[in-house]
mmCIF file of N, CA and C in Angstrom:
data_model
loop_
_atom_site.group_PDB
_atom_site.id
_atom_site.type_symbol
_atom_site.label_atom_id
_atom_site.label_comp_id
_atom_site.label_asym_id
_atom_site.label_seq_id
_atom_site.Cartn_x
_atom_site.Cartn_y
_atom_site.Cartn_z
ATOM 1 N N MET A 1 12.993 18.684 -25.912
ATOM 2 C CA MET A 1 12.503 18.909 -24.651
ATOM 3 C C MET A 1 11.196 17.863 -24.617
ATOM 4 N N GLU A 2 10.983 17.236 -23.683
ATOM 5 C CA GLU A 2 9.955 16.346 -23.512
ATOM 6 C C GLU A 2 8.554 16.833 -23.365
ATOM 7 N N PRO A 3 7.514 16.223 -23.764
ATOM 8 C CA PRO A 3 6.213 16.856 -23.730
ATOM 9 C C PRO A 3 5.766 16.862 -22.172
ATOM 10 N N LYS A 4 5.101 17.973 -21.605
ATOM 11 C CA LYS A 4 4.563 17.885 -20.255
ATOM 12 C C LYS A 4 3.444 16.612 -20.031
ATOM 13 N N PRO A 5 3.498 15.987 -19.143
ATOM 14 C CA PRO A 5 2.632 14.757 -18.586
ATOM 15 C C PRO A 5 1.007 15.538 -18.850
ATOM 16 N N GLN A 6 0.174 14.559 -19.182
ATOM 17 C CA GLN A 6 -1.260 14.734 -19.256
ATOM 18 C C GLN A 6 -2.077 13.740 -18.209
ATOM 19 N N VAL A 7 -2.708 14.399 -17.308
ATOM 20 C CA VAL A 7 -3.591 13.539 -16.243
ATOM 21 C C VAL A 7 -5.244 13.670 -16.831
ATOM 22 N N ILE A 8 -5.499 12.477 -16.802
ATOM 23 C CA ILE A 8 -7.046 12.335 -16.834
ATOM 24 C C ILE A 8 -8.005 11.484 -15.786
ATOM 25 N N ILE A 9 -8.875 12.281 -15.203
ATOM 26 C CA ILE A 9 -9.395 11.899 -14.080
ATOM 27 C C ILE A 9 -10.891 11.206 -14.816
ATOM 28 N N GLU A 10 -10.953 10.062 -14.911
ATOM 29 C CA GLU A 10 -12.477 9.659 -15.323
ATOM 30 C C GLU A 10 -13.263 9.103 -14.108
ATOM 31 N N TYR A 11 -14.586 9.728 -14.117
ATOM 32 C CA TYR A 11 -15.260 9.390 -12.922
ATOM 33 C C TYR A 11 -16.807 9.220 -13.354
ATOM 34 N N CYS A 12 -17.554 8.556 -12.326
ATOM 35 C CA CYS A 12 -18.715 8.185 -12.788
ATOM 36 C C CYS A 12 -19.911 9.375 -12.389
ATOM 37 N N THR A 13 -20.255 9.732 -13.344
ATOM 38 C CA THR A 13 -21.462 10.824 -13.255
ATOM 39 C C THR A 13 -22.833 10.271 -12.376
ATOM 40 N N GLN A 14 -22.999 9.054 -12.623
ATOM 41 C CA GLN A 14 -24.298 8.353 -11.801
ATOM 42 C C GLN A 14 -23.636 8.280 -10.320
ATOM 43 N N CYS A 15 -22.710 8.418 -10.009
ATOM 44 C CA CYS A 15 -22.157 8.204 -8.617
ATOM 45 C C CYS A 15 -21.971 9.686 -8.155
ATOM 46 N N ASN A 16 -22.417 10.613 -8.628
ATOM 47 C CA ASN A 16 -22.020 12.002 -8.214
ATOM 48 C C ASN A 16 -20.435 12.228 -7.689
ATOM 49 N N TRP A 17 -19.631 11.719 -8.505
ATOM 50 C CA TRP A 17 -18.227 11.815 -8.206
ATOM 51 C C TRP A 17 -17.404 12.863 -8.853
ATOM 52 N N LEU A 18 -18.251 13.940 -9.318
ATOM 53 C CA LEU A 18 -17.444 15.379 -9.941
ATOM 54 C C LEU A 18 -16.860 15.943 -8.978
ATOM 55 N N LEU A 19 -17.410 16.159 -7.698
ATOM 56 C CA LEU A 19 -16.772 16.902 -6.759
ATOM 57 C C LEU A 19 -15.684 16.425 -6.393
ATOM 58 N N ARG A 20 -15.365 15.300 -6.258
ATOM 59 C CA ARG A 20 -14.520 14.302 -5.716
ATOM 60 C C ARG A 20 -13.274 14.463 -6.880
ATOM 61 N N SER A 21 -13.709 14.538 -7.955
ATOM 62 C CA SER A 21 -12.743 14.444 -9.051
ATOM 63 C C SER A 21 -12.267 15.901 -9.362
ATOM 64 N N SER A 22 -13.003 16.669 -9.078
ATOM 65 C CA SER A 22 -12.450 18.332 -9.614
ATOM 66 C C SER A 22 -11.585 18.623 -8.227
ATOM 67 N N TRP A 23 -11.888 17.990 -6.911
ATOM 68 C CA TRP A 23 -10.925 18.379 -5.878
ATOM 69 C C TRP A 23 -9.721 17.861 -6.295
ATOM 70 N N MET A 24 -9.483 16.519 -6.704
ATOM 71 C CA MET A 24 -8.208 15.991 -7.033
ATOM 72 C C MET A 24 -7.505 16.656 -8.186
ATOM 73 N N ALA A 25 -8.044 17.273 -9.215
ATOM 74 C CA ALA A 25 -7.753 18.064 -10.156
ATOM 75 C C ALA A 25 -6.968 19.133 -9.425
ATOM 76 N N GLN A 26 -7.632 19.653 -8.637
ATOM 77 C CA GLN A 26 -7.101 21.229 -8.043
ATOM 78 C C GLN A 26 -5.940 20.799 -7.435
ATOM 79 N N GLU A 27 -5.950 19.670 -6.561
ATOM 80 C CA GLU A 27 -4.722 19.339 -5.772
ATOM 81 C C GLU A 27 -3.719 19.178 -6.829
ATOM 82 N N LEU A 28 -3.905 18.471 -7.799
ATOM 83 C CA LEU A 28 -2.885 18.229 -8.740
ATOM 84 C C LEU A 28 -2.198 19.521 -9.411
ATOM 85 N N LEU A 29 -3.205 20.513 -9.873
ATOM 86 C CA LEU A 29 -2.755 21.498 -10.346
ATOM 87 C C LEU A 29 -2.183 22.692 -9.587
ATOM 88 N N PHE A 30 -2.564 22.579 -8.179
ATOM 89 C CA PHE A 30 -1.908 23.317 -7.100
ATOM 90 C C PHE A 30 -0.322 22.773 -6.872
ATOM 91 N N THR A 31 -0.186 21.529 -6.892
ATOM 92 C CA THR A 31 1.234 20.858 -6.595
ATOM 93 C C THR A 31 2.001 21.035 -7.763
ATOM 94 N N PHE A 32 1.507 20.701 -9.128
ATOM 95 C CA PHE A 32 2.626 20.819 -9.990
ATOM 96 C C PHE A 32 2.392 21.693 -11.024
ATOM 97 N N ALA A 33 1.417 22.658 -10.586
ATOM 98 C CA ALA A 33 1.178 23.980 -11.532
ATOM 99 C C ALA A 33 1.756 23.857 -13.159
ATOM 100 N N GLU A 34 2.584 24.518 -13.503
ATOM 101 C CA GLU A 34 3.234 24.650 -14.675
ATOM 102 C C GLU A 34 4.008 23.475 -15.120
ATOM 103 N N ASP A 35 3.967 22.300 -14.475
ATOM 104 C CA ASP A 35 4.452 21.010 -14.859
ATOM 105 C C ASP A 35 3.894 20.139 -15.675
ATOM 106 N N LEU A 36 2.413 20.169 -15.675
ATOM 107 C CA LEU A 36 1.479 19.376 -16.219
ATOM 108 C C LEU A 36 1.138 20.083 -17.360
ATOM 109 N N ALA A 37 0.930 19.448 -18.482
ATOM 110 C CA ALA A 37 0.324 20.213 -19.824
ATOM 111 C C ALA A 37 -1.161 19.971 -19.334
ATOM 112 N N SER A 38 -2.033 19.191 -18.921
ATOM 113 C CA SER A 38 -3.071 19.304 -18.641
ATOM 114 C C SER A 38 -3.729 18.371 -17.279
ATOM 115 N N VAL A 39 -4.883 18.701 -16.740
ATOM 116 C CA VAL A 39 -5.558 17.621 -15.872
ATOM 117 C C VAL A 39 -6.905 17.815 -16.298
ATOM 118 N N THR A 40 -7.535 16.786 -17.033
ATOM 119 C CA THR A 40 -8.932 16.575 -17.747
ATOM 120 C C THR A 40 -9.779 15.708 -16.657
ATOM 121 N N LEU A 41 -10.989 16.397 -16.690
ATOM 122 C CA LEU A 41 -12.098 15.632 -15.937
ATOM 123 C C LEU A 41 -12.787 15.000 -17.186
ATOM 124 N N LYS A 42 -12.925 13.545 -17.080
ATOM 125 C CA LYS A 42 -13.799 12.858 -18.174
ATOM 126 C C LYS A 42 -14.813 12.084 -17.564
ATOM 127 N N PRO A 43 -16.252 12.476 -17.915
ATOM 128 C CA PRO A 43 -17.233 11.918 -17.238
ATOM 129 C C PRO A 43 -17.435 10.694 -17.940
ATOM 130 N N ALA A 44 -17.833 9.454 -17.179
ATOM 131 C CA ALA A 44 -18.243 8.402 -17.368
ATOM 132 C C ALA A 44 -19.460 7.787 -16.673
ATOM 133 N N THR A 45 -19.737 6.446 -16.647
ATOM 134 C CA THR A 45 -20.769 5.938 -15.934
ATOM 135 C C THR A 45 -20.235 4.275 -15.568
ATOM 136 N N GLY A 46 -21.133 3.912 -14.469
ATOM 137 C CA GLY A 46 -20.901 2.535 -14.396
ATOM 138 C C GLY A 46 -19.725 2.291 -13.168
ATOM 139 N N GLY A 47 -19.634 3.230 -12.247
ATOM 140 C CA GLY A 47 -18.885 3.206 -11.114
ATOM 141 C C GLY A 47 -17.323 3.419 -11.540
ATOM 142 N N ILE A 48 -17.097 4.014 -12.601
ATOM 143 C CA ILE A 48 -15.724 4.191 -13.074
ATOM 144 C C ILE A 48 -15.099 5.426 -12.208
ATOM 145 N N PHE A 49 -13.874 5.066 -11.771
ATOM 146 C CA PHE A 49 -12.995 5.923 -11.251
ATOM 147 C C PHE A 49 -11.442 5.649 -11.394
ATOM 148 N N ILE A 50 -11.120 6.215 -12.524
ATOM 149 C CA ILE A 50 -9.635 5.698 -13.109
ATOM 150 C C ILE A 50 -8.801 7.267 -13.301
ATOM 151 N N ILE A 51 -7.678 7.056 -12.729
ATOM 152 C CA ILE A 51 -6.793 8.142 -12.979
ATOM 153 C C ILE A 51 -5.588 7.761 -13.951
ATOM 154 N N ARG A 52 -5.276 8.661 -15.067
ATOM 155 C CA ARG A 52 -4.514 7.942 -15.815
ATOM 156 C C ARG A 52 -3.052 9.317 -15.949
ATOM 157 N N VAL A 53 -1.957 8.989 -16.024
ATOM 158 C CA VAL A 53 -1.107 9.878 -16.435
ATOM 159 C C VAL A 53 -0.458 9.372 -17.731
ATOM 160 N N ASN A 54 -0.601 10.174 -18.789
ATOM 161 C CA ASN A 54 -0.251 9.778 -20.322
ATOM 162 C C ASN A 54 -0.660 8.040 -20.496
ATOM 163 N N GLU A 55 -1.745 7.947 -20.196
ATOM 164 C CA GLU A 55 -2.422 6.637 -20.638
ATOM 165 C C GLU A 55 -2.176 5.573 -19.534
ATOM 166 N N GLN A 56 -1.263 6.080 -18.683
ATOM 167 C CA GLN A 56 -0.875 4.779 -17.785
ATOM 168 C C GLN A 56 -1.621 5.104 -16.529
ATOM 169 N N VAL A 57 -2.567 3.768 -16.363
ATOM 170 C CA VAL A 57 -3.393 4.092 -14.922
ATOM 171 C C VAL A 57 -2.528 3.938 -13.783
ATOM 172 N N ILE A 58 -2.785 4.991 -13.159
ATOM 173 C CA ILE A 58 -2.233 5.028 -11.675
ATOM 174 C C ILE A 58 -3.175 4.837 -10.260
ATOM 175 N N TRP A 59 -4.252 5.103 -10.690
ATOM 176 C CA TRP A 59 -5.192 4.741 -9.812
ATOM 177 C C TRP A 59 -6.554 4.119 -10.250
ATOM 178 N N GLU A 60 -7.181 3.020 -9.686
ATOM 179 C CA GLU A 60 -8.440 2.387 -10.343
ATOM 180 C C GLU A 60 -9.224 2.077 -8.937
ATOM 181 N N ARG A 61 -10.219 2.818 -8.893
ATOM 182 C CA ARG A 61 -10.934 2.528 -7.658
ATOM 183 C C ARG A 61 -11.333 1.056 -7.314
ATOM 184 N N LYS A 62 -11.765 0.261 -8.254
ATOM 185 C CA LYS A 62 -11.847 -1.083 -7.928
ATOM 186 C C LYS A 62 -10.772 -1.801 -7.700
ATOM 187 N N ARG A 63 -9.650 -1.453 -8.349
ATOM 188 C CA ARG A 63 -8.468 -2.471 -7.986
ATOM 189 C C ARG A 63 -7.793 -1.839 -6.613
ATOM 190 N N ASP A 64 -7.765 -0.558 -6.686
ATOM 191 C CA ASP A 64 -7.008 0.076 -5.508
ATOM 192 C C ASP A 64 -7.788 -0.054 -4.182
ATOM 193 N N GLY A 65 -9.142 -0.267 -4.237
ATOM 194 C CA GLY A 65 -9.825 -0.416 -2.954
ATOM 195 C C GLY A 65 -10.187 1.263 -2.510
ATOM 196 N N GLY A 66 -10.944 1.848 -3.389
ATOM 197 C CA GLY A 66 -11.515 3.023 -2.963
ATOM 198 C C GLY A 66 -10.746 4.342 -3.866
ATOM 199 N N PHE A 67 -10.791 5.375 -3.242
ATOM 200 C CA PHE A 67 -10.165 6.811 -3.642
ATOM 201 C C PHE A 67 -9.119 6.896 -2.929
ATOM 202 N N PRO A 68 -8.159 7.498 -3.847
ATOM 203 C CA PRO A 68 -6.749 7.895 -3.062
ATOM 204 C C PRO A 68 -7.016 9.315 -2.145
ATOM 205 N N ASP A 69 -6.187 9.584 -1.201
ATOM 206 C CA ASP A 69 -6.162 10.521 -0.493
ATOM 207 C C ASP A 69 -4.849 11.494 -1.301
ATOM 208 N N ALA A 70 -5.151 12.944 -1.002
ATOM 209 C CA ALA A 70 -4.404 13.777 -1.734
ATOM 210 C C ALA A 70 -2.797 13.577 -1.927
ATOM 211 N N PRO A 71 -2.139 13.198 -0.592
ATOM 212 C CA PRO A 71 -0.779 12.851 -0.649
ATOM 213 C C PRO A 71 -0.346 11.678 -1.561
ATOM 214 N N THR A 72 -0.994 10.407 -1.418
ATOM 215 C CA THR A 72 -1.026 9.308 -2.326
ATOM 216 C C THR A 72 -1.127 9.684 -3.757
ATOM 217 N N LEU A 73 -2.140 10.487 -4.094
ATOM 218 C CA LEU A 73 -2.325 10.777 -5.680
ATOM 219 C C LEU A 73 -1.146 11.583 -5.948
ATOM 220 N N LYS A 74 -0.622 12.621 -5.294
ATOM 221 C CA LYS A 74 0.358 13.434 -5.615
ATOM 222 C C LYS A 74 1.778 12.395 -5.853
ATOM 223 N N GLN A 75 1.975 11.759 -4.705
ATOM 224 C CA GLN A 75 3.171 10.814 -4.799
ATOM 225 C C GLN A 75 3.308 9.952 -6.281
ATOM 226 N N ARG A 76 1.873 9.378 -6.538
ATOM 227 C CA ARG A 76 1.873 8.599 -7.544
ATOM 228 C C ARG A 76 2.391 9.427 -8.856
ATOM 229 N N VAL A 77 1.754 10.457 -9.065
ATOM 230 C CA VAL A 77 1.881 11.295 -10.197
ATOM 231 C C VAL A 77 3.628 11.801 -10.292
ATOM 232 N N ARG A 78 3.867 12.363 -9.062
ATOM 233 C CA ARG A 78 5.291 12.524 -8.811
ATOM 234 C C ARG A 78 6.428 11.442 -9.343
ATOM 235 N N ASP A 79 6.117 10.197 -8.753
ATOM 236 C CA ASP A 79 6.783 8.996 -9.184
ATOM 237 C C ASP A 79 6.995 8.444 -10.461
ATOM 238 N N ILE A 80 6.046 8.918 -11.230
ATOM 239 C CA ILE A 80 5.966 8.624 -12.830
ATOM 240 C C ILE A 80 6.562 9.771 -13.643
ATOM 241 N N CYS A 81 6.253 10.948 -13.070
ATOM 242 C CA CYS A 81 6.675 12.325 -13.839
ATOM 243 C C CYS A 81 7.851 12.841 -13.371
ATOM 244 N N PHE A 82 8.025 13.033 -12.208
ATOM 245 C CA PHE A 82 9.127 13.639 -11.532
ATOM 246 C C PHE A 82 9.698 12.975 -10.491
ATOM 247 N N PRO A 83 10.448 11.875 -10.683
ATOM 248 C CA PRO A 83 10.683 10.898 -9.718
ATOM 249 C C PRO A 83 11.716 11.690 -8.567
ATOM 250 N N GLU A 84 12.612 12.680 -9.086
ATOM 251 C CA GLU A 84 13.501 13.344 -8.154
ATOM 252 C C GLU A 84 13.012 14.408 -7.271
ATOM 253 N N ARG A 85 11.596 14.733 -7.480
ATOM 254 C CA ARG A 85 11.246 15.812 -6.948
ATOM 255 C C ARG A 85 10.492 15.597 -5.364
ATOM 256 N N SER A 86 10.903 16.400 -4.490
ATOM 257 C CA SER A 86 10.221 16.081 -3.028
ATOM 258 C C SER A 86 9.076 16.923 -3.092
ATOM 259 N N LEU A 87 7.911 16.217 -2.315
ATOM 260 C CA LEU A 87 6.765 16.812 -2.241
ATOM 261 C C LEU A 87 6.420 17.592 -0.806
ATOM 262 N N GLY A 88 7.721 17.802 -0.150
ATOM 263 C CA GLY A 88 7.566 18.487 1.102
ATOM 264 C C GLY A 88 6.991 17.859 2.255
ATOM 265 N N HIS A 89 6.389 18.419 3.102
ATOM 266 C CA HIS A 89 5.639 17.897 4.135
ATOM 267 C C HIS A 89 4.760 16.623 3.779
ATOM 268 N N SER A 90 4.033 16.728 2.786
ATOM 269 C CA SER A 90 2.957 15.676 2.371
ATOM 270 C C SER A 90 3.642 14.607 1.662
ATOM 271 N N ASP A 91 4.924 14.573 1.363
ATOM 272 C CA ASP A 91 5.555 13.240 0.818
ATOM 273 C C ASP A 91 5.560 12.035 1.734
ATOM 274 N N LEU A 92 5.203 10.787 1.482
ATOM 275 C CA LEU A 92 5.130 9.865 1.954
ATOM 276 C C LEU A 92 6.382 9.140 1.595
ATOM 277 N N PRO A 93 6.866 8.339 2.798
ATOM 278 C CA PRO A 93 7.924 7.558 2.637
ATOM 279 C C PRO A 93 7.788 6.362 1.680
ATOM 280 N N ARG A 94 8.987 6.307 0.641
ATOM 281 C CA ARG A 94 8.768 5.310 -0.511
ATOM 282 C C ARG A 94 9.195 3.822 0.362
ATOM 283 N N THR A 95 8.665 3.049 -0.170
ATOM 284 C CA THR A 95 8.515 1.522 0.567
ATOM 285 C C THR A 95 9.729 0.775 -0.402
ATOM 286 N N THR A 96 10.585 0.054 -0.179
ATOM 287 C CA THR A 96 11.276 -0.843 -0.929
ATOM 288 C C THR A 96 10.670 -2.399 -0.694
ATOM 289 N N PRO A 97 10.885 -3.340 -1.777
ATOM 290 C CA PRO A 97 10.246 -4.637 -1.555
ATOM 291 C C PRO A 97 10.482 -5.165 -0.295
ATOM 292 N N SER A 98 11.518 -4.953 0.331
ATOM 293 C CA SER A 98 12.127 -5.743 1.839
ATOM 294 C C SER A 98 11.216 -4.963 2.725
ATOM 295 N N GLU A 99 10.956 -3.671 2.729
ATOM 296 C CA GLU A 99 10.237 -3.031 3.693
ATOM 297 C C GLU A 99 8.529 -3.426 3.630
ATOM 298 N N SER A 100 8.228 -3.641 2.583
ATOM 299 C CA SER A 100 6.907 -4.079 2.429
ATOM 300 C C SER A 100 6.533 -5.580 2.493
ATOM 301 N N GLY A 101 7.604 -6.155 2.855
ATOM 302 C CA GLY A 101 7.500 -7.817 3.078
ATOM 303 C C GLY A 101 7.462 -8.345 1.943
ATOM 304 N N SER A 102 7.449 -7.920 0.681
ATOM 305 C CA SER A 102 7.546 -8.515 -0.537
ATOM 306 C C SER A 102 9.103 -8.905 -0.851
ATOM 307 N N VAL A 103 9.090 -9.820 -2.029
ATOM 308 C CA VAL A 103 10.577 -10.392 -2.467
ATOM 309 C C VAL A 103 10.662 -9.711 -3.855
#
């Protein structure tokens, strides 16, 4: 059996992003309940806001332009950990390269 995924939310304490980080952790735990091994909040400084799944960065505030909304975050976790799973009403349509204008 494959180990359950671990999520780490690294957030800036100087920026007061604890509440935002804990809300995102709650959203993930509510949606993926027993499917995740853990959701860890990791304090940092310097404007850091990075979300990792098993060490793979799935969101970086500076790279991705701000903070994810709940459906986007859940979809990124799902796409990596549980690609066949439906997220129900909050599921965002998946885009293919031709739909997004990329080749």
